[in-house]
Tab-separated table of C-alpha atoms and ligand atoms in Angstrom:
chain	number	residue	atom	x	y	z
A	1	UNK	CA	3.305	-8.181	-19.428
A	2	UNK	CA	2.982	-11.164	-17.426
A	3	UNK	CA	-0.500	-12.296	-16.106
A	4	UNK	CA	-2.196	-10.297	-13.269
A	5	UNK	CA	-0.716	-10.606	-9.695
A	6	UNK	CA	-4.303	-8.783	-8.330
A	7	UNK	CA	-7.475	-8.023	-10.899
A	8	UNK	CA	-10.062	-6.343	-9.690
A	9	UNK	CA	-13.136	-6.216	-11.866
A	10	UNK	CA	-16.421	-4.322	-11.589
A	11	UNK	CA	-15.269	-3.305	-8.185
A	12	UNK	CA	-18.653	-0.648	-6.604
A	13	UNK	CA	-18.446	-0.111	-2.955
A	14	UNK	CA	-21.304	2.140	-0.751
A	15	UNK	CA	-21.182	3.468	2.644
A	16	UNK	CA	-25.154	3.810	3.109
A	17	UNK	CA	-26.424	6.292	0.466
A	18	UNK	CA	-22.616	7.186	-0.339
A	19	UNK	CA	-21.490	5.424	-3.557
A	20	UNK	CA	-17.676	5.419	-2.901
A	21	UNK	CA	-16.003	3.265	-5.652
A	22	UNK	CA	-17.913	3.153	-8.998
A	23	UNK	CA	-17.546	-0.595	-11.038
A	24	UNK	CA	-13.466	-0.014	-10.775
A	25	UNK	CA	-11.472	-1.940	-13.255
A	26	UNK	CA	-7.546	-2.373	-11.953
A	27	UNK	CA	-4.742	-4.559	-11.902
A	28	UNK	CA	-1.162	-4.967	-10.512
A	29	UNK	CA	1.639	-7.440	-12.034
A	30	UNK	CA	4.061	-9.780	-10.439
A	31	UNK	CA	6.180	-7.455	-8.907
A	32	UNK	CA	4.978	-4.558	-10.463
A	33	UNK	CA	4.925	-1.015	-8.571
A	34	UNK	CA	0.991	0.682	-9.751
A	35	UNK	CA	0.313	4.015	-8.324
A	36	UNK	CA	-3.291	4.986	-7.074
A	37	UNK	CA	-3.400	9.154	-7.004
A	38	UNK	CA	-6.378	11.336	-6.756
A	39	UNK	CA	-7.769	13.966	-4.577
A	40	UNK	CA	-9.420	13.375	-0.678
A	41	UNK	CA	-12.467	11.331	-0.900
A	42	UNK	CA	-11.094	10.013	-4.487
A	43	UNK	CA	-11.957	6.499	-3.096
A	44	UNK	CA	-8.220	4.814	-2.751
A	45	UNK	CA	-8.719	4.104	0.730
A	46	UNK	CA	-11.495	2.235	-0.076
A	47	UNK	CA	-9.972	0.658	-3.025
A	48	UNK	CA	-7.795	-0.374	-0.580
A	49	UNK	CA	-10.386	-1.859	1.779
A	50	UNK	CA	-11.583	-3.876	-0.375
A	51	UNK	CA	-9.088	-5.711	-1.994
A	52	UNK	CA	-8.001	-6.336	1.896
A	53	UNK	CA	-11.829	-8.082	2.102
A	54	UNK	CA	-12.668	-4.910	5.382
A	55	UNK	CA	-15.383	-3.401	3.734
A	56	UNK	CA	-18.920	-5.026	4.154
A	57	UNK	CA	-21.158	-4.060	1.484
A	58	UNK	CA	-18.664	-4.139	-1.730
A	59	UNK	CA	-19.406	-5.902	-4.709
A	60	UNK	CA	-17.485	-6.746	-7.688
A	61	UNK	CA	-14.547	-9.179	-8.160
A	62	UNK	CA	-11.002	-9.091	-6.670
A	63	UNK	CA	-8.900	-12.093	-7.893
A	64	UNK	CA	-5.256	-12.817	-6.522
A	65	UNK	CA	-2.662	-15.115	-8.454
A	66	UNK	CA	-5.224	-16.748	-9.852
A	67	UNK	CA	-7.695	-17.036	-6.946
A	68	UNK	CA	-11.117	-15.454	-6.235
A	69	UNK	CA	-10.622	-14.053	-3.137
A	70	UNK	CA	-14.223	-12.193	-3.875
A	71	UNK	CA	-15.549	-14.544	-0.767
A	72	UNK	CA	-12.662	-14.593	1.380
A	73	UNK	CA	-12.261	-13.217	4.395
A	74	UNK	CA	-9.318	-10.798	5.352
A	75	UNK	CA	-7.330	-13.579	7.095
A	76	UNK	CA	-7.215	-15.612	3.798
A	77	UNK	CA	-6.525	-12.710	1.682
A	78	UNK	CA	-3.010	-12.188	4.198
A	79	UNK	CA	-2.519	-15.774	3.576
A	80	UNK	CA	-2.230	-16.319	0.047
A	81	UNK	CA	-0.009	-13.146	0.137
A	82	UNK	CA	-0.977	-9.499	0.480
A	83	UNK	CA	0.208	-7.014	2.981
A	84	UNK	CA	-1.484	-4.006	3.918
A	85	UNK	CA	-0.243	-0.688	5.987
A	86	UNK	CA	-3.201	1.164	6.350
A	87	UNK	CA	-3.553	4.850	5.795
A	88	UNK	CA	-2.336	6.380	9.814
A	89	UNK	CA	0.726	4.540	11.027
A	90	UNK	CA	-0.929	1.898	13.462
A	91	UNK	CA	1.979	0.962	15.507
A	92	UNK	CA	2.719	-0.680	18.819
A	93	UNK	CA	3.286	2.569	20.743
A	94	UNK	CA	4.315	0.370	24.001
A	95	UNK	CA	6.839	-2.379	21.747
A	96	UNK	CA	9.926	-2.109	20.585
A	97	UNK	CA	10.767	-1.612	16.841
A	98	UNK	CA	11.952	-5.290	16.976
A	99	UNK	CA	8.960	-6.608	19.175
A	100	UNK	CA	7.000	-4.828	16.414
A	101	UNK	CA	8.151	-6.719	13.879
A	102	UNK	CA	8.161	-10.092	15.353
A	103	UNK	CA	4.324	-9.898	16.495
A	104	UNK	CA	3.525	-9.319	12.762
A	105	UNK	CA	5.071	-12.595	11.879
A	106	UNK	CA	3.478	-15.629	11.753
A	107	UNK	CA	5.923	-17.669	13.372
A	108	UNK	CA	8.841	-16.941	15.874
A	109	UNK	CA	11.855	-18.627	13.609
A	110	UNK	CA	11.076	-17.018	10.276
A	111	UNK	CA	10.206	-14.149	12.467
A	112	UNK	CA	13.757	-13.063	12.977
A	113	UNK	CA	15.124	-14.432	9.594
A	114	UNK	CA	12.425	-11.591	8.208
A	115	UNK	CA	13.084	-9.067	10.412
A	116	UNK	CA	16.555	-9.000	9.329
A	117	UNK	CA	15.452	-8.605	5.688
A	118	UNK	CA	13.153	-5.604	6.876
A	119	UNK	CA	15.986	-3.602	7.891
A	120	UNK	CA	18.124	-4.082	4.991
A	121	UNK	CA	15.029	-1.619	3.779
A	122	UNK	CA	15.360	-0.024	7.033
A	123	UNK	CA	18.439	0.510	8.371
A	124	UNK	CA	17.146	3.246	10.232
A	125	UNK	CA	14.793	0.934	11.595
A	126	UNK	CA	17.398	-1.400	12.549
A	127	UNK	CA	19.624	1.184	14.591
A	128	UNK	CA	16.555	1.925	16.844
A	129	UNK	CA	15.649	-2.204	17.216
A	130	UNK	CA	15.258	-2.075	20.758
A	131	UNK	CA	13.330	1.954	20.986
A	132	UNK	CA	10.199	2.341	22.007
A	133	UNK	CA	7.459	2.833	19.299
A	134	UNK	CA	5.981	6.133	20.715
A	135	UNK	CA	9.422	7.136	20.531
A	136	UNK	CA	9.775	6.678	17.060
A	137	UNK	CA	9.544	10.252	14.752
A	138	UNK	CA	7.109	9.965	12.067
A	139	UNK	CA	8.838	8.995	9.433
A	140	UNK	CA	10.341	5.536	11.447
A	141	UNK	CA	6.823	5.036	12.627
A	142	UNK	CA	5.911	5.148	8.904
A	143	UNK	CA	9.182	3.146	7.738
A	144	UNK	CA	7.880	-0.052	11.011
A	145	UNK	CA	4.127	0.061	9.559
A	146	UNK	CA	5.141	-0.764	5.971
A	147	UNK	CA	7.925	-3.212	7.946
A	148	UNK	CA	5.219	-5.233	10.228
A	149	UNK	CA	3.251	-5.034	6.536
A	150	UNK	CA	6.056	-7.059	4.681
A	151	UNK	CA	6.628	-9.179	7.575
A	152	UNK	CA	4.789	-11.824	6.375
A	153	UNK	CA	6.695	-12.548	3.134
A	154	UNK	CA	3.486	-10.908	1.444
A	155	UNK	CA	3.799	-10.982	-2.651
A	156	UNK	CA	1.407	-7.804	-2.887
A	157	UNK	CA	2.105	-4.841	-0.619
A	158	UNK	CA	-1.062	-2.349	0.045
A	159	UNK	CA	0.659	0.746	0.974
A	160	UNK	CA	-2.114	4.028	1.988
A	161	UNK	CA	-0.534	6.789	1.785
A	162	UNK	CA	2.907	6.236	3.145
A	163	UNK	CA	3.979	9.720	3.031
A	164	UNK	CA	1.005	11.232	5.278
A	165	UNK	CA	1.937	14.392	7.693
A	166	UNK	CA	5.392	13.971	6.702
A	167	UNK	CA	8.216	16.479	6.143
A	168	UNK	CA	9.340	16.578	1.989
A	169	UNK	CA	12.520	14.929	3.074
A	170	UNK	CA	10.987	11.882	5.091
A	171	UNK	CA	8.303	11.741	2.349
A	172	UNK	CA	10.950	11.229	-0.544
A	173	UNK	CA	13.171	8.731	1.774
A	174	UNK	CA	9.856	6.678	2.557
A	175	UNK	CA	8.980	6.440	-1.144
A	176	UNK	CA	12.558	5.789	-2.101
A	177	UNK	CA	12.132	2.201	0.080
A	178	UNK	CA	9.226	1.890	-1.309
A	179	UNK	CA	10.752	2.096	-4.598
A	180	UNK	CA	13.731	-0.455	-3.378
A	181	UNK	CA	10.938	-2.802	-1.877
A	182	UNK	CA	9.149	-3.208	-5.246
A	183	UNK	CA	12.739	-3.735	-6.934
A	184	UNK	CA	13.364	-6.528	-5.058
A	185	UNK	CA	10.293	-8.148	-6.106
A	186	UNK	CA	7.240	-7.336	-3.882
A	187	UNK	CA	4.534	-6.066	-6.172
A	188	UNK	CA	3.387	-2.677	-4.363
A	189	UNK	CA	-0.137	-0.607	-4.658
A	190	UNK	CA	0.720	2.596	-3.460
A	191	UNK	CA	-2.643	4.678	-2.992
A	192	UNK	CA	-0.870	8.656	-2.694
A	193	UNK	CA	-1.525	12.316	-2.651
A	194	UNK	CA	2.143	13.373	-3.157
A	195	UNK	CA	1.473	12.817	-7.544
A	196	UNK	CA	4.770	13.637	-8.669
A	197	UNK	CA	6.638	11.187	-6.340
A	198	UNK	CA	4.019	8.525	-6.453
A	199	UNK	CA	4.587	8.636	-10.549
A	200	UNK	CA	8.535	8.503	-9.947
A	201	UNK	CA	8.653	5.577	-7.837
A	202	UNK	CA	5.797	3.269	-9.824
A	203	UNK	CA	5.647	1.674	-13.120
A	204	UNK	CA	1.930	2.657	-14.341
A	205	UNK	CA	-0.711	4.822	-12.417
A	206	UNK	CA	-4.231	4.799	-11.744
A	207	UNK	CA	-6.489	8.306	-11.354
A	208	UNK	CA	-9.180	7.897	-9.400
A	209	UNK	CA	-11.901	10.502	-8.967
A	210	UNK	CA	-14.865	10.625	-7.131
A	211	UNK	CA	-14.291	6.713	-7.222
A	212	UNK	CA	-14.264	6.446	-10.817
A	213	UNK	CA	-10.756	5.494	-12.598
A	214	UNK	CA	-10.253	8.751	-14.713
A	215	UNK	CA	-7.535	7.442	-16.781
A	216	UNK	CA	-4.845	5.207	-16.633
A	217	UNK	CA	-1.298	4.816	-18.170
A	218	UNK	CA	2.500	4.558	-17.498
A	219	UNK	CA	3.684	6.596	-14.967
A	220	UNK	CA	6.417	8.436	-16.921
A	221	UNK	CA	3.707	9.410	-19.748
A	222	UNK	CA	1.523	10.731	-16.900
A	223	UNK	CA	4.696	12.975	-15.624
A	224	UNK	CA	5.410	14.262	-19.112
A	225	UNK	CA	1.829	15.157	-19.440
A	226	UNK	CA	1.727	17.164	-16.021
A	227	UNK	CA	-1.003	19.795	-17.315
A	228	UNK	CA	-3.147	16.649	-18.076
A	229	UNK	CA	-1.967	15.259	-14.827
A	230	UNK	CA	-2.824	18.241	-12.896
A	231	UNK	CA	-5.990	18.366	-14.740
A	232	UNK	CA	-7.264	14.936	-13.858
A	233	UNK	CA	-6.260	15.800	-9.831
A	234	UNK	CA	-7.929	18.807	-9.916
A	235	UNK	CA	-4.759	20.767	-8.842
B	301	LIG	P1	-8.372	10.311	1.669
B	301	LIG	O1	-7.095	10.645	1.009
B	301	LIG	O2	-9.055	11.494	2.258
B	301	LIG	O3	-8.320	9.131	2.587
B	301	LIG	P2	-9.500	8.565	-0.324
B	301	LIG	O4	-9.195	8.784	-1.767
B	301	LIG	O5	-8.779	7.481	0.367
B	301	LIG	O6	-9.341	9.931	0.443
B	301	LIG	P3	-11.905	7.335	0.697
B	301	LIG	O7	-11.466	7.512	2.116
B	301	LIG	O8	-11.865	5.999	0.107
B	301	LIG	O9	-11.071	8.320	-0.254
B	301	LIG	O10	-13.359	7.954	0.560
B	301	LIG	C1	-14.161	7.801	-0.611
B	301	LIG	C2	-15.557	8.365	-0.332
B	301	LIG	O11	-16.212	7.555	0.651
B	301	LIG	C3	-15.585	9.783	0.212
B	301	LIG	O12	-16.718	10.429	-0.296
B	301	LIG	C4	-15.697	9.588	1.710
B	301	LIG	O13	-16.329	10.675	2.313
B	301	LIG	C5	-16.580	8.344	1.785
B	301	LIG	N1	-16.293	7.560	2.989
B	301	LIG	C6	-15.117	6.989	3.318
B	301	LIG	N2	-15.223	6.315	4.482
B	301	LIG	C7	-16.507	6.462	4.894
B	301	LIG	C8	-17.256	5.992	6.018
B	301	LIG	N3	-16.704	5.217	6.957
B	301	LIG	N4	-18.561	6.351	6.084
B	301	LIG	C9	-19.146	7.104	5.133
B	301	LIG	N5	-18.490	7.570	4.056
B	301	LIG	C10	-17.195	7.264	3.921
């Protein structure tokens, strides 16, 4: 295994008397694909958080290629290379797919070189370049966050819950570019309630509950072992 892409050590976060994330120890490879499953209110969300630096409050180390990024603020963190489509598709309902895009990049050149690259993941995205965002169905609005989210090159790609309030089909397509996004290089957290998918797509999983890791191991053991799977989810 080569040396950690993103460690996170000792990681406790609070919201006021809510302890949400209990000293969680994780870590993601060079273009490794780690799943983060568990329950509502597990705590990936604000895993998520704060490895992205949002969440006030959070103590514990997060350290990125090398880096301590424990002091950082978010704008550093999206420098040195991490992406993040937050949990809720938060698009540009009055852009166009392509305008999307291109206010995600840093610059206006590399913006279009990129965007290209985004919909050879996307083709669907590509065919509706110049539609409206609100007219988007769920699944493209889904397919242009985790775009706009890779539109800055990022080495790391913080994916919450990708598959949210969509149909099986859309769910499985969306995972399956997730799947062809972390084959081509971009290490991808992928925090997900759909278990079985989540485990097919990613190389080793996390369990969180109640904001503790539960266990932890490859995600094709965890699949064979679907009682223990299913007991550790509570489903
Ligand atoms: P979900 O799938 O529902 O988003 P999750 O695994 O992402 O669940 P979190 O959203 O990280 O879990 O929530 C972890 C815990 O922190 C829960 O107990 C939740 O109620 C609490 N929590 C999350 N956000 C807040 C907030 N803004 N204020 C207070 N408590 C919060």
């Amino acid at each position: 295994m080569n040396a950690a892409l993103l460690e996170v050590g000792g990681l406790t976060a609070r919201y006021g008397q809510i302890t949400a994330l209990h000293s969680v120890e994780l870590s993601v490879a060079p273009g490794e694909a780690v799943a983060l499953v568990g329950a509502n209110g597990a705590g990936k969300s604000t895993l998520m958080k704060c490895v992205m630096g949002m969440l006030a409050g959070a103590s514990g180390v997060v350290r990125f290629a090398g880096n301590d990024l424990t002091q950082r603020p978010v704008s550093a963190r999206a420098r040195i290379g991490i992406g993040y489509a937050p949990e809720g598709r938060r698009i540009f309902a009055g852009l166009t797919v392509h305008e999307n895009l291109l206010v995600a990049s840093p610059d206006r050149d590399n913006g279009r070189a990129r965007a290209q690259e985004v919909y050879e993941f996307f083709p669907a995205l590509q065919a509706k370049s110049h539609a409206m965002g609100w007219s988007l169905s769920g699944g493209q609005q889904q397919m242009l966050a985790i775009g706009r989210a890779l539109m800055t090159r990022p080495r790391l790609l913080l994916l919450d819950e990708p598959s949210l309030g969509l149909s099986p089909l859309l769910m499985n397509e969306v995972l399956d570019r997730v799947a062809a996004i972390s084959a081509a290089g971009t290490a991808v957290l992928l925090a997900e309630q759909n278990v079985h998918k989540a485990l097919m797509v990613t190389r080793r999983a996390y369990v969180l509950k109640l904001g503790r890791v539960l266990h932890h191991d490859a995600s094709d053991a965890l699949l064979r072992a679907s009682h223990l799977s299913a007991a550790f989810l509570g489903a």
